[in-house]
PDB file of C-alpha atoms in Angstrom:
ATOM      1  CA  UNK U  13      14.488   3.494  -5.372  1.00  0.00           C
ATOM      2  CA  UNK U  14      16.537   6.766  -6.525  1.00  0.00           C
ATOM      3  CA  UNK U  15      15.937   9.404  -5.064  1.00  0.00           C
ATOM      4  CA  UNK U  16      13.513  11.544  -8.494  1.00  0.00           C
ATOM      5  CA  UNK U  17      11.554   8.322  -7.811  1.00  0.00           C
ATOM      6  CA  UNK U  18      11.122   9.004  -3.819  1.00  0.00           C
ATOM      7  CA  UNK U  19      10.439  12.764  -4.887  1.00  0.00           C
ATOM      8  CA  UNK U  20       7.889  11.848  -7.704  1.00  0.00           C
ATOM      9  CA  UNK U  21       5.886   9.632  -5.148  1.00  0.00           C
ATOM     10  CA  UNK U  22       6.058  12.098  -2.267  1.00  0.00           C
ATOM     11  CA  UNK U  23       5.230  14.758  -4.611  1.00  0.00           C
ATOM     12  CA  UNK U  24       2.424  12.652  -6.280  1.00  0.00           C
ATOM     13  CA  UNK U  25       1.254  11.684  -2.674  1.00  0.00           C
ATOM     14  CA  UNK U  26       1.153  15.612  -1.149  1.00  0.00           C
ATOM     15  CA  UNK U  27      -1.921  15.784  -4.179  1.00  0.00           C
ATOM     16  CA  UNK U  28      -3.823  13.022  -2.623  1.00  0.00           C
ATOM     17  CA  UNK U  29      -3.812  14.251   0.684  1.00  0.00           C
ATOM     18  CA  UNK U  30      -6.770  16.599   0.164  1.00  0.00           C
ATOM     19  CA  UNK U  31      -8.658  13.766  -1.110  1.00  0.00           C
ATOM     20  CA  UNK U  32      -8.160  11.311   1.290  1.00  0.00           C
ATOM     21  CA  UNK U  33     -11.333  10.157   2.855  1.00  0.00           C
ATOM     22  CA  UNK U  34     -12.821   9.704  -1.307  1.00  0.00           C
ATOM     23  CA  UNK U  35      -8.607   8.300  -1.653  1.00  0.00           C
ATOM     24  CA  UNK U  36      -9.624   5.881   0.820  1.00  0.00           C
ATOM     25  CA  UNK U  37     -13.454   4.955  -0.260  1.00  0.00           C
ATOM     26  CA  UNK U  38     -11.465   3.927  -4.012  1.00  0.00           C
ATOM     27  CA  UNK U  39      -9.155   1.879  -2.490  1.00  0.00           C
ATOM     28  CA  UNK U  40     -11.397  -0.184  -0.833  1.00  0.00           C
ATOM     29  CA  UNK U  41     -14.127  -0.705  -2.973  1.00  0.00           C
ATOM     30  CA  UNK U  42     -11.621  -1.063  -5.662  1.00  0.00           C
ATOM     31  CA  UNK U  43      -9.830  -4.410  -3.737  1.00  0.00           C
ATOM     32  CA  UNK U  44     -13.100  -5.887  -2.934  1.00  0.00           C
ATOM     33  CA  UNK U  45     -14.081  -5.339  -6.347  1.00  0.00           C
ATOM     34  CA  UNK U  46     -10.923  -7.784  -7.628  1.00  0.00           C
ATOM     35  CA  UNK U  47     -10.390  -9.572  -4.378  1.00  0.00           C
ATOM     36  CA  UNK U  48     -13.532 -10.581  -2.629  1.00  0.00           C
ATOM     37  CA  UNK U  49     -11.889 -12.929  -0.639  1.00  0.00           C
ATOM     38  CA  UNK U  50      -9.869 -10.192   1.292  1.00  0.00           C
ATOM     39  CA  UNK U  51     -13.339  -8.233   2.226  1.00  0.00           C
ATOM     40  CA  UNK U  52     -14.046 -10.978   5.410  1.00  0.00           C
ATOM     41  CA  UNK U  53     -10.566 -10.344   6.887  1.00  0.00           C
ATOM     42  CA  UNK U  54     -11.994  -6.795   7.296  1.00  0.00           C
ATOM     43  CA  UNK U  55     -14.822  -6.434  10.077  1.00  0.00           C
ATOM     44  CA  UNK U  56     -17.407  -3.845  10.700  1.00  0.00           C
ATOM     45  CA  UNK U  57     -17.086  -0.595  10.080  1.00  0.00           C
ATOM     46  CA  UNK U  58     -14.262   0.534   7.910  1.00  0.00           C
ATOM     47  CA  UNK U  59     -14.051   3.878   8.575  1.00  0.00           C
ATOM     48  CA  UNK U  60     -11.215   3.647  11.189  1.00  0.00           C
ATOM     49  CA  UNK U  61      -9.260   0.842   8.637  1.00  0.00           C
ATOM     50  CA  UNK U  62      -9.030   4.236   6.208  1.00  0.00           C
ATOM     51  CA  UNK U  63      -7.581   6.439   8.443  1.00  0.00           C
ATOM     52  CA  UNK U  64      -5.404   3.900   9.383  1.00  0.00           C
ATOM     53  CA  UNK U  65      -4.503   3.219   5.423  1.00  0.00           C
ATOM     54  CA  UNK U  66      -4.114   6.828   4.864  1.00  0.00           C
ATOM     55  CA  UNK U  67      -2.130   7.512   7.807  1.00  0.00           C
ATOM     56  CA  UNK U  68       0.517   4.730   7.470  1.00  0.00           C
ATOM     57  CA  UNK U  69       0.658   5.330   3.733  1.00  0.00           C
ATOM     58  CA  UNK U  70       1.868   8.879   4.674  1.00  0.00           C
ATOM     59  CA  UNK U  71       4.122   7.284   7.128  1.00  0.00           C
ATOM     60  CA  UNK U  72       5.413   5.282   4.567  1.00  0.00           C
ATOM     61  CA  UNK U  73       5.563   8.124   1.686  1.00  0.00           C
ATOM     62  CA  UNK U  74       7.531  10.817   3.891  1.00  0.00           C
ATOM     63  CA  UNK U  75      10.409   7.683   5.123  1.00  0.00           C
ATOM     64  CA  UNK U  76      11.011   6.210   1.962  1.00  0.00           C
ATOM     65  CA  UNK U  77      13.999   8.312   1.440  1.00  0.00           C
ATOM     66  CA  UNK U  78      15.278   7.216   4.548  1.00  0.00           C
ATOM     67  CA  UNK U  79      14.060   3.490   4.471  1.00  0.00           C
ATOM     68  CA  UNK U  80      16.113   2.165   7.257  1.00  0.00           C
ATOM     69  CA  UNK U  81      13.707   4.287   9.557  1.00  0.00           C
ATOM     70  CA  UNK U  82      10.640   2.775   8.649  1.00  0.00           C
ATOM     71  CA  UNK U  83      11.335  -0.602   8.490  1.00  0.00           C
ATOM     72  CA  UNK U  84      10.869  -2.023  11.482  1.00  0.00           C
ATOM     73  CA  UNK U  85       7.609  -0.233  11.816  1.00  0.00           C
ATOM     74  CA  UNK U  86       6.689  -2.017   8.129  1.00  0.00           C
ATOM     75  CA  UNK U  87       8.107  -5.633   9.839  1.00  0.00           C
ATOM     76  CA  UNK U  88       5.555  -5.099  13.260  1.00  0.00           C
ATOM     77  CA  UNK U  89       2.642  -4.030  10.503  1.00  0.00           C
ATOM     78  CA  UNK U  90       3.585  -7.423   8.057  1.00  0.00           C
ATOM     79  CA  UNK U  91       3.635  -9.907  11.478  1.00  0.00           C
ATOM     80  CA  UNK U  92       0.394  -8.299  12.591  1.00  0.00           C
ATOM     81  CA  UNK U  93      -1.105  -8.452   9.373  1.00  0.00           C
ATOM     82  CA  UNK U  94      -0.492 -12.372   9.600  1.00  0.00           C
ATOM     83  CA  UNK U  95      -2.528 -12.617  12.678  1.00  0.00           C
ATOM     84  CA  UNK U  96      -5.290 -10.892  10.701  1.00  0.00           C
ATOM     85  CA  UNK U  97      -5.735 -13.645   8.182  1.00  0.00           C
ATOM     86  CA  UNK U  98      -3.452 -12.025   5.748  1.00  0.00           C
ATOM     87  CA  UNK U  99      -1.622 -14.190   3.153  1.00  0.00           C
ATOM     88  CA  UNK U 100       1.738 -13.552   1.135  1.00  0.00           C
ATOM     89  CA  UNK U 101      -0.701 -13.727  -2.685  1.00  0.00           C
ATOM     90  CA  UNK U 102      -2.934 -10.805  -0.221  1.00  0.00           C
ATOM     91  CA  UNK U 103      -0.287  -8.315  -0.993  1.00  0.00           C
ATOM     92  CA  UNK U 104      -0.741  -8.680  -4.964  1.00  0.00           C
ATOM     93  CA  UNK U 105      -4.423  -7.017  -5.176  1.00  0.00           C
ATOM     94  CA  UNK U 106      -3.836  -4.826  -2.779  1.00  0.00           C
ATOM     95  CA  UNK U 107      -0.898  -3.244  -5.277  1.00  0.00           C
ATOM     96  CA  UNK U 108      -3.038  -3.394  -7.521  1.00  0.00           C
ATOM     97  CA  UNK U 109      -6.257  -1.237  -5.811  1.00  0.00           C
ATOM     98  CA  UNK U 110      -3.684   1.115  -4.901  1.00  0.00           C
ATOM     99  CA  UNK U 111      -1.967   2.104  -8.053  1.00  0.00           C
ATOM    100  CA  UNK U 112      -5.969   2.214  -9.439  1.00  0.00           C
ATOM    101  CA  UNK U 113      -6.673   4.581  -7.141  1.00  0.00           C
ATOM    102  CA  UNK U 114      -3.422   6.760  -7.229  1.00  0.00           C
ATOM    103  CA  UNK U 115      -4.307   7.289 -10.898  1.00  0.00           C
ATOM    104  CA  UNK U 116      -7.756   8.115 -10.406  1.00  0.00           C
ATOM    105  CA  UNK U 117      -7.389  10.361  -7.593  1.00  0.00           C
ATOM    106  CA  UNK U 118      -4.217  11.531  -9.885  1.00  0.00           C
ATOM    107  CA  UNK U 119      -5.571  12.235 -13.176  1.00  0.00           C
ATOM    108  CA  UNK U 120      -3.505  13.493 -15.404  1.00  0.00           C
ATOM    109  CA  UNK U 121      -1.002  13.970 -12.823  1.00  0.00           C
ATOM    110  CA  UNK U 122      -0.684  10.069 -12.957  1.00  0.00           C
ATOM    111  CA  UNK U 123       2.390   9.907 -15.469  1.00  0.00           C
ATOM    112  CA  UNK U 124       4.066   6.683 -16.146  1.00  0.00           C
ATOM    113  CA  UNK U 125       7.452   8.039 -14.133  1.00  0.00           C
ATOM    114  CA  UNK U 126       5.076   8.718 -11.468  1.00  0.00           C
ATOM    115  CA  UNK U 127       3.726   5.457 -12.368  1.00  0.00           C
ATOM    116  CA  UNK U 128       7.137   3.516 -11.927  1.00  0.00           C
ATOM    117  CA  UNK U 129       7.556   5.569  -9.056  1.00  0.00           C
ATOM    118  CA  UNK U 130       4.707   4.052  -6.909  1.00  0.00           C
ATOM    119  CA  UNK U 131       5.287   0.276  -8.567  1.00  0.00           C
ATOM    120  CA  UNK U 132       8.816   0.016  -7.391  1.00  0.00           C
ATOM    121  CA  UNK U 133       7.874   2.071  -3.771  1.00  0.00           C
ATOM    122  CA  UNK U 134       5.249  -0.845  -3.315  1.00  0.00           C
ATOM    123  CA  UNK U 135       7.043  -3.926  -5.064  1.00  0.00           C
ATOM    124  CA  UNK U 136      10.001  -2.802  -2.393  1.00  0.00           C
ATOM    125  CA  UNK U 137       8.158  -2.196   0.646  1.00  0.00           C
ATOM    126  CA  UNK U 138       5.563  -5.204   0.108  1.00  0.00           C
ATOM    127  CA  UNK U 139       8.777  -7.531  -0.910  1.00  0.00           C
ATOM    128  CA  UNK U 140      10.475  -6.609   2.292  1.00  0.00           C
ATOM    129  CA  UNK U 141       6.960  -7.065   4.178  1.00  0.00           C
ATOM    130  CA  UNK U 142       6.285 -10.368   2.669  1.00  0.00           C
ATOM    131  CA  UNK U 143       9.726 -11.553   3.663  1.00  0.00           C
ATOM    132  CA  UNK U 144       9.376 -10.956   7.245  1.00  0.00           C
ATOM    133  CA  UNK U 145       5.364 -12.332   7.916  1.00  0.00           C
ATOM    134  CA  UNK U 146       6.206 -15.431   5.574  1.00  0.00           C
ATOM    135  CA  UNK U 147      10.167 -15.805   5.750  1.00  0.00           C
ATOM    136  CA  UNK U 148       9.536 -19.928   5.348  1.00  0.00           C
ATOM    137  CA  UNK U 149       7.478 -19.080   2.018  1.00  0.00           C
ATOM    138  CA  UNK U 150       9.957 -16.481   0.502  1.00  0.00           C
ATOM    139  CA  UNK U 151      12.842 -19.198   1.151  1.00  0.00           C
ATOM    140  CA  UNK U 152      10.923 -21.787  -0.728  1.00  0.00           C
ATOM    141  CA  UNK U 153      10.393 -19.526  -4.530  1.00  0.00           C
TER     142      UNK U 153
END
């Protein structure tokens, strides 16, 4: 990533904030929407699975301009995914519910450079993510 696109999604992210909880509420009915087959790896009550989205996406936001510190934290969260149910093709939807609800919670502020911004930040952090729950299946593509 350079470093106007870590600025555009920090910047883009610092609006969110404020909306988090509704942020979070998007997100999730937006995957289950175009992956129903994720919703049963989720159980019960979801409300401490958002705070746990939010909070780790602000983890993720305010490191990505120094990657090498959240990494290992990203690895732990991939492996442990894994042991949820989660699956390598898992990833795909869930870039997709999240750029959906960046530009609705967004609005106009949702530009395609902010746009870009949050596609690579995601195609990069889920890439390295996939790599280290499914190393076997990234060695075989």
């Amino acid at each position: 990533m350079t470093p106007e696109q870590v600025s555009l999604v920090q910047a883009s992210f610092s609006k969110v904030v404020p909306i988090a909880g509704t942020a979070a509420d998007l997100f999730y009915d937006r995957l289950f929407e175009i992956a129903p087959e994720v919703k049963p790896l989720f159980k019960g009550d979801l409300t401490e699975q958002k705070k746990k989205l939010i909070a780790m996406l602000a983890t993720v936001v305010n490191g990505l301009d120094k990657l090498d510190t959240i990494l290992p934290a990203a690895s732990r969260l991939a492996k442990n995914h894994v042991t949820y149910g989660v699956q390598a093709k898992d990833y795909q939807p869930v870039g997709a519910a999240l750029l959906w609800t960046l530009e609705k919670g967004l609005g106009e502020a949702w530009t395609k450079d902010v746009a870009d911004a949050w596609v690579q930040a995601y195609t990069t952090l889920s890439g390295y993510m996939i790599s280290e729950a499914y190393p076997k299946t990234v060695a075989a593509e």
